Amino acid sequence: MECISIFDMLKIGVGPSSSHTLGPWRAGRRWIAELKKDTIFESVVSVKVDLFGSLSLTGKGHATDIAVILGLCGYDPQTIDVSSISTVIDTIKSSKQLIFNNELQLSFDPETQIIFNREFKEFHPNGMTFHAILKNGQEISSSFYSIGGGFVVKEERKRKEKKLSAFQQFPLPIQKATDLLEYCHSKNKKVSEIVLENERSLHTDQEIDERISKVWNVMLESMYTGCHTEGTLPGGLNVRRRAYDTHKKLIGNKSYNNPAQWIEAIRDTEVKFRQILKWVSCFALAVNEVNASLGRVVTAPTNGSAGVIPSVMMYYMVIENHDANFDDVKQFMLVAGEIGSLFKKGATISAAMGGCQAEIGVSSAMAAGALTELMGGTPEQVLMASEIAMEHHLGLTCDPIAGLVQIPCIERNAMGAIKAINACEMALDTDAANAKVPLDKVIETMWETAQDMNTKYKETSEGGLAVKVSLSDC
């Protein structure tokens, strides 16, 4: 069984796309590591990158070329000052010089040395090949595949998976939802407690708490930033940031100076029933407006769906339980991460493989299950909530206008968050022992739907809204 940590599902990175931005960025850094391992890094005199399939078709709108450049420069997506990105890129484009891994100065023209190829690689739609010419004239190359959620693999991963050794296994290996439920029953534990037991085989309790705290802080910061940033998103669609206006109407004259005070200010606000939907939508929109402008977010499980989980967690903190604290955040993230891993193992979290059901659908299922446990739901109800959320996202296509992660992507995060909360409420009101549709069956159905879906609806901007609406229309 594949060992997937919650920190594989919840990664800190830079927008707008986990598969098209974070993945290629990490691939560039991995290639550099390969060159160093083979002791040929110092011999590199020129580099070139080929992008294939979906990475090419929506690469410009998803900032794939920018991500590749930043990866080649050696920047870390978790720590880079996002405000410096435009300056870095503009300098490289104008000087046609690149500091390879911040060590070697190379001639580099992005216009000719990052090549967009419309053809698809057989292994995965998001393929890329890095080329280097060495001092002795030898040309070498290495291919990577961005398979969703920032995961990057080599093609031989298929063979490696068949040879998983004992040390790669969790003490409580989980491949399907039924495995998870069986552990919950046999050990009389919650889903989060089973997941925590597995995480402890990889990290100390202190490391787990620190990493979850970092994840939540980035989520909170992205909501805060999005709610307090006015203007228009980059890319040419002229999409006005809506979170700012909505938040301004909702928060009124409350005063605060940081995200922690902001949470208390919202809690002190008299929230009417109709405003609950507005608050949740505002949180989700805020995150994905930050994502769309190359801001820092958490893949959850992808960048395009980064707003669902933080907005649902925030809903619990400011609407359902004003006493919620880090322990609640930790419990939520443990459950959400595990639900996401079930979908990755049994289906996909890549829109280029499965459409938007693999992004917003999975994130909604993750949030629904996590919220259900916080609300006192049983393990059966947790899985039922996740099933309900995904069931009503089956077949959702990925058709970004102009290849930008803006329309319909940003709004879909708000819709996914609302569906997650609704799924939770329905599961809590149901005897989940009599559930008609098991989560595993929905995951299988999602994968079959993904395989049947036409390629033009899989993050290629060749179908749906992407061809009905153009930049000129906006």
Tab-separated table of C-alpha atoms in Angstrom, residues 58-354:
chain	number	residue	atom	x	y	z
A	58	THR	CA	-2.654	26.043	-20.297
A	59	GLY	CA	0.921	26.676	-19.259
A	60	LYS	CA	1.010	30.414	-19.888
A	61	GLY	CA	-2.188	31.046	-17.934
A	62	HIS	CA	-1.013	28.771	-15.124
A	63	ALA	CA	2.418	30.486	-14.949
A	64	THR	CA	4.197	27.214	-15.765
A	65	ASP	CA	7.034	29.044	-17.498
A	66	ILE	CA	7.506	31.297	-14.482
A	67	ALA	CA	7.505	28.284	-12.148
A	68	VAL	CA	10.105	26.494	-14.257
A	69	ILE	CA	12.385	29.527	-14.186
A	70	LEU	CA	12.069	29.901	-10.421
A	71	GLY	CA	12.789	26.200	-9.977
A	72	LEU	CA	15.899	26.466	-12.147
A	73	CYS	CA	17.014	29.418	-10.049
A	74	GLY	CA	16.770	27.227	-6.962
A	75	TYR	CA	14.053	29.188	-5.149
A	76	ASP	CA	11.976	27.309	-2.584
A	77	PRO	CA	8.194	27.748	-3.152
A	78	GLN	CA	7.623	27.516	0.594
A	79	THR	CA	9.911	30.389	1.516
A	80	ILE	CA	10.319	32.681	-1.496
A	81	ASP	CA	9.203	36.269	-1.011
A	82	VAL	CA	6.234	36.205	-3.400
A	83	SER	CA	6.415	39.975	-3.825
A	84	SER	CA	9.833	39.540	-5.488
A	85	ILE	CA	8.703	37.079	-8.179
A	86	SER	CA	7.814	39.628	-10.858
A	87	THR	CA	11.142	41.421	-10.393
A	88	VAL	CA	13.112	38.165	-10.645
A	89	ILE	CA	11.313	37.127	-13.823
A	90	ASP	CA	11.542	40.567	-15.452
A	91	THR	CA	15.298	40.697	-14.761
A	92	ILE	CA	15.880	37.287	-16.351
A	93	LYS	CA	13.781	38.161	-19.395
A	94	SER	CA	15.548	41.466	-19.967
A	95	SER	CA	19.097	40.311	-19.238
A	96	LYS	CA	18.645	36.853	-20.785
A	97	GLN	CA	20.769	35.556	-17.940
A	98	LEU	CA	19.823	32.990	-15.287
A	99	ILE	CA	21.699	32.088	-12.101
A	100	PHE	CA	21.282	28.301	-12.158
A	101	ASN	CA	20.443	27.194	-8.601
A	102	ASN	CA	21.780	30.598	-7.523
A	103	GLU	CA	25.269	29.271	-8.350
A	104	LEU	CA	26.040	29.244	-12.087
A	105	GLN	CA	25.370	32.134	-14.425
A	106	LEU	CA	23.965	30.849	-17.726
A	107	SER	CA	22.654	32.504	-20.864
A	108	PHE	CA	18.914	31.902	-20.846
A	109	ASP	CA	16.117	33.250	-23.033
A	110	PRO	CA	12.706	32.039	-21.795
A	111	GLU	CA	11.193	32.660	-25.226
A	112	THR	CA	13.415	30.083	-26.904
A	113	GLN	CA	14.566	27.846	-24.064
A	114	ILE	CA	11.143	27.014	-22.605
A	115	ILE	CA	9.289	25.194	-25.355
A	116	PHE	CA	5.529	24.551	-25.325
A	117	ASN	CA	4.684	21.286	-27.128
A	118	ARG	CA	1.010	20.460	-27.734
A	119	GLU	CA	1.662	16.723	-27.928
A	120	PHE	CA	0.855	14.568	-24.891
A	121	LYS	CA	3.265	12.160	-23.224
A	122	GLU	CA	1.819	8.673	-22.768
A	123	PHE	CA	2.552	8.365	-19.051
A	124	HIS	CA	0.675	11.508	-17.904
A	125	PRO	CA	-0.772	14.672	-19.524
A	126	ASN	CA	1.548	16.903	-17.478
A	127	GLY	CA	4.955	15.940	-18.803
A	128	MET	CA	8.175	17.947	-18.956
A	129	THR	CA	11.751	17.257	-19.999
A	130	PHE	CA	14.784	19.194	-18.787
A	131	HIS	CA	17.837	19.309	-21.066
A	132	ALA	CA	21.397	20.366	-20.311
A	133	ILE	CA	24.485	20.754	-22.465
A	134	LEU	CA	27.749	20.070	-20.633
A	135	LYS	CA	31.195	21.577	-21.150
A	136	ASN	CA	32.284	18.528	-23.157
A	137	GLY	CA	29.380	19.021	-25.592
A	138	GLN	CA	27.331	16.130	-24.223
A	139	GLU	CA	23.578	16.705	-24.011
A	140	ILE	CA	21.633	15.022	-21.210
A	141	SER	CA	17.931	15.072	-20.378
A	142	SER	CA	15.546	14.028	-17.629
A	143	SER	CA	11.737	13.796	-17.714
A	144	PHE	CA	9.267	14.418	-14.913
A	145	TYR	CA	5.502	14.307	-14.578
A	146	SER	CA	3.384	16.613	-12.441
A	147	ILE	CA	0.542	14.343	-11.358
A	148	GLY	CA	-1.525	16.772	-9.287
A	149	GLY	CA	-1.305	18.403	-5.880
A	150	GLY	CA	2.360	19.289	-6.395
A	151	PHE	CA	3.361	15.614	-6.625
A	152	VAL	CA	6.190	15.051	-9.109
A	153	VAL	CA	7.253	11.610	-10.309
A	154	LYS	CA	9.500	9.884	-12.796
A	155	GLU	CA	7.962	7.317	-15.145
A	156	GLU	CA	9.616	4.444	-13.306
A	157	ARG	CA	7.372	5.190	-10.305
A	158	LYS	CA	5.084	2.390	-11.517
A	159	ARG	CA	7.823	-0.160	-11.060
A	160	LYS	CA	8.903	1.274	-7.735
A	161	GLU	CA	5.384	1.070	-6.337
A	162	LYS	CA	5.430	-2.664	-6.891
A	163	LYS	CA	8.522	-2.936	-4.709
A	164	LEU	CA	7.422	-0.953	-1.687
A	165	SER	CA	9.528	-2.144	1.206
A	166	ALA	CA	8.445	-2.597	4.811
A	167	PHE	CA	9.926	0.679	6.028
A	168	GLN	CA	7.700	2.570	3.615
A	169	GLN	CA	4.540	1.244	5.252
A	170	PHE	CA	2.451	2.832	7.966
A	171	PRO	CA	1.781	0.759	11.100
A	172	LEU	CA	-1.886	0.922	10.076
A	173	PRO	CA	-1.730	0.711	6.260
A	174	ILE	CA	-4.799	2.143	4.539
A	175	GLN	CA	-5.684	1.741	0.894
A	176	LYS	CA	-9.449	2.129	1.016
A	177	ALA	CA	-12.094	3.699	3.225
A	178	THR	CA	-13.070	0.247	4.452
A	179	ASP	CA	-9.542	-0.222	5.824
A	180	LEU	CA	-9.817	3.053	7.720
A	181	LEU	CA	-13.218	2.153	9.118
A	182	GLU	CA	-11.999	-1.266	10.231
A	183	TYR	CA	-9.177	0.304	12.251
A	184	CYS	CA	-11.613	2.775	13.818
A	185	HIS	CA	-13.808	-0.128	14.943
A	186	SER	CA	-11.084	-2.499	16.091
A	187	LYS	CA	-9.242	0.199	18.049
A	188	ASN	CA	-12.338	2.163	19.069
A	189	LYS	CA	-10.773	5.370	17.793
A	190	LYS	CA	-11.770	8.361	15.697
A	191	VAL	CA	-10.500	8.778	12.144
A	192	SER	CA	-8.118	11.524	13.286
A	193	GLU	CA	-6.649	9.250	15.965
A	194	ILE	CA	-5.914	6.501	13.429
A	195	VAL	CA	-4.278	9.007	11.103
A	196	LEU	CA	-2.220	10.472	13.930
A	197	GLU	CA	-0.919	7.028	14.812
A	198	ASN	CA	0.373	6.640	11.256
A	199	GLU	CA	1.880	10.136	11.173
A	200	ARG	CA	3.791	9.338	14.362
A	201	SER	CA	5.699	6.699	12.414
A	202	LEU	CA	7.106	9.524	10.280
A	203	HIS	CA	7.292	12.498	12.640
A	204	THR	CA	7.462	13.312	16.329
A	205	ASP	CA	4.418	14.867	17.990
A	206	GLN	CA	6.233	18.192	18.091
A	207	GLU	CA	7.020	18.015	14.365
A	208	ILE	CA	3.411	17.133	13.556
A	209	ASP	CA	2.096	20.068	15.583
A	210	GLU	CA	4.639	22.470	14.091
A	211	ARG	CA	3.878	21.430	10.521
A	212	ILE	CA	0.117	21.582	10.980
A	213	SER	CA	0.538	24.987	12.613
A	214	LYS	CA	2.513	26.222	9.588
A	215	VAL	CA	-0.125	24.866	7.217
A	216	TRP	CA	-2.946	26.560	9.125
A	217	ASN	CA	-1.043	29.828	9.433
A	218	VAL	CA	-0.570	29.967	5.661
A	219	MET	CA	-4.257	29.150	5.139
A	220	LEU	CA	-5.282	31.859	7.599
A	221	GLU	CA	-2.875	34.367	6.099
A	222	SER	CA	-4.201	33.705	2.590
A	223	MET	CA	-7.781	34.295	3.784
A	224	TYR	CA	-6.735	37.457	5.613
A	225	THR	CA	-4.720	38.780	2.671
A	226	GLY	CA	-7.484	38.044	0.174
A	227	CYS	CA	-10.117	39.750	2.308
A	228	HIS	CA	-7.985	42.877	2.607
A	229	THR	CA	-6.655	43.224	-0.948
A	230	GLU	CA	-8.577	45.322	-3.443
A	231	GLY	CA	-8.146	45.510	-7.215
A	232	THR	CA	-8.082	43.376	-10.340
A	233	LEU	CA	-6.438	39.981	-10.803
A	234	PRO	CA	-3.564	39.678	-13.317
A	235	GLY	CA	-3.856	37.799	-16.594
A	236	GLY	CA	-6.083	39.895	-18.833
A	237	LEU	CA	-9.569	38.708	-17.813
A	238	ASN	CA	-9.944	41.836	-15.672
A	239	VAL	CA	-11.519	39.861	-12.841
A	240	ARG	CA	-12.201	42.143	-9.906
A	241	ARG	CA	-11.339	40.784	-6.487
A	242	ARG	CA	-14.684	40.167	-4.798
A	243	ALA	CA	-13.585	39.021	-1.348
A	244	TYR	CA	-12.553	42.562	-0.424
A	245	ASP	CA	-15.968	44.089	-1.113
A	246	THR	CA	-17.902	41.230	0.487
A	247	HIS	CA	-15.696	41.268	3.558
A	248	LYS	CA	-15.993	45.022	3.955
A	249	LYS	CA	-19.787	44.765	4.062
A	250	LEU	CA	-19.728	41.848	6.494
A	251	ILE	CA	-17.103	43.042	8.981
A	252	GLY	CA	-18.483	46.543	9.359
A	253	ASN	CA	-16.481	48.841	11.648
A	254	LYS	CA	-14.696	46.132	13.652
A	255	SER	CA	-11.054	46.950	14.367
A	256	TYR	CA	-8.119	44.503	14.407
A	257	ASN	CA	-4.465	44.404	13.396
A	258	ASN	CA	-3.666	40.778	12.547
A	259	PRO	CA	-5.308	37.450	11.598
A	260	ALA	CA	-5.748	36.319	15.223
A	261	GLN	CA	-7.564	39.537	16.146
A	262	TRP	CA	-9.525	39.246	12.919
A	263	ILE	CA	-10.940	35.876	13.997
A	264	GLU	CA	-12.128	37.412	17.272
A	265	ALA	CA	-13.632	40.356	15.412
A	266	ILE	CA	-15.648	38.022	13.214
A	267	ARG	CA	-16.775	36.029	16.242
A	268	ASP	CA	-18.031	39.249	17.800
A	269	THR	CA	-20.010	40.086	14.687
A	270	GLU	CA	-23.689	39.202	14.811
A	271	VAL	CA	-23.918	36.701	11.966
A	272	LYS	CA	-27.393	36.271	10.543
A	273	PHE	CA	-28.365	33.070	8.752
A	274	ARG	CA	-28.079	34.568	5.266
A	275	GLN	CA	-24.647	35.939	6.106
A	276	ILE	CA	-23.234	32.495	6.927
A	277	LEU	CA	-23.144	31.607	3.235
A	278	LYS	CA	-21.579	34.977	2.471
A	279	TRP	CA	-18.850	34.529	5.068
A	280	VAL	CA	-17.949	31.032	3.862
A	281	SER	CA	-17.922	32.180	0.241
A	282	CYS	CA	-15.840	35.217	1.181
A	283	PHE	CA	-13.190	33.059	2.873
A	284	ALA	CA	-12.987	30.718	-0.127
A	285	LEU	CA	-12.888	33.507	-2.704
A	286	ALA	CA	-10.167	35.270	-0.721
A	287	VAL	CA	-7.821	32.290	-0.793
A	288	ASN	CA	-8.201	31.663	-4.489
A	289	GLU	CA	-7.820	35.308	-5.399
A	290	VAL	CA	-4.481	35.152	-3.596
A	291	ASN	CA	-3.733	31.931	-5.471
A	292	ALA	CA	-4.610	33.507	-8.826
A	293	SER	CA	-2.123	36.312	-8.222
A	294	LEU	CA	0.862	34.026	-7.517
A	295	GLY	CA	0.382	34.318	-3.774
A	296	ARG	CA	1.262	31.715	-1.137
A	297	VAL	CA	-1.429	29.135	-0.389
A	298	VAL	CA	-1.690	25.519	0.742
A	299	THR	CA	-2.448	22.816	-1.807
A	300	ALA	CA	-5.564	21.229	-0.377
A	301	PRO	CA	-5.238	18.948	-2.230
A	302	THR	CA	-4.417	21.310	-5.123
A	303	ASN	CA	-3.853	25.027	-5.572
A	304	GLY	CA	-6.939	25.386	-7.720
A	305	SER	CA	-9.009	24.035	-4.823
A	306	ALA	CA	-6.997	25.705	-2.053
A	307	GLY	CA	-9.926	27.725	-0.693
A	308	VAL	CA	-12.330	24.963	0.312
A	309	ILE	CA	-10.609	23.490	3.368
A	310	PRO	CA	-9.527	26.769	5.024
A	311	SER	CA	-12.966	28.325	4.517
A	312	VAL	CA	-14.744	25.336	6.076
A	313	MET	CA	-12.301	25.279	8.999
A	314	MET	CA	-12.841	29.016	9.446
A	315	TYR	CA	-16.607	28.445	9.348
A	316	TYR	CA	-16.268	26.054	12.284
A	317	MET	CA	-14.130	28.538	14.235
A	318	VAL	CA	-16.251	31.656	13.765
A	319	ILE	CA	-19.751	30.207	13.382
A	320	GLU	CA	-20.031	26.769	14.993
A	321	ASN	CA	-17.541	26.873	17.873
A	322	HIS	CA	-16.099	30.134	19.185
A	323	ASP	CA	-13.900	28.151	21.570
A	324	ALA	CA	-12.194	26.267	18.739
A	325	ASN	CA	-8.410	26.203	19.019
A	326	PHE	CA	-5.334	24.503	17.568
A	327	ASP	CA	-6.496	21.068	18.733
A	328	ASP	CA	-9.552	21.460	16.506
A	329	VAL	CA	-7.402	22.602	13.586
A	330	LYS	CA	-5.127	19.599	14.073
A	331	GLN	CA	-8.045	17.162	14.184
A	332	PHE	CA	-9.563	18.749	11.077
A	333	MET	CA	-6.317	18.574	9.068
A	334	LEU	CA	-5.631	14.959	10.050
A	335	VAL	CA	-9.033	13.841	8.776
A	336	ALA	CA	-8.937	16.023	5.671
A	337	GLY	CA	-5.469	14.809	4.712
A	338	GLU	CA	-6.474	11.160	5.065
A	339	ILE	CA	-9.634	11.558	2.975
A	340	GLY	CA	-7.573	13.238	0.281
A	341	SER	CA	-5.067	10.396	0.272
A	342	LEU	CA	-7.896	7.886	-0.320
A	343	PHE	CA	-8.832	9.728	-3.502
A	344	LYS	CA	-5.228	9.958	-4.636
A	345	LYS	CA	-4.724	6.218	-4.125
A	346	GLY	CA	-8.020	5.167	-5.686
A	347	ALA	CA	-8.488	7.786	-8.382
A	348	THR	CA	-6.625	11.065	-9.011
A	349	ILE	CA	-6.235	14.610	-7.726
A	350	SER	CA	-5.040	15.870	-11.111
A	351	ALA	CA	-7.449	17.944	-13.209
A	352	ALA	CA	-5.421	17.000	-16.269
A	353	MET	CA	-6.401	13.397	-15.548
A	354	GLY	CA	-9.893	13.785	-14.126
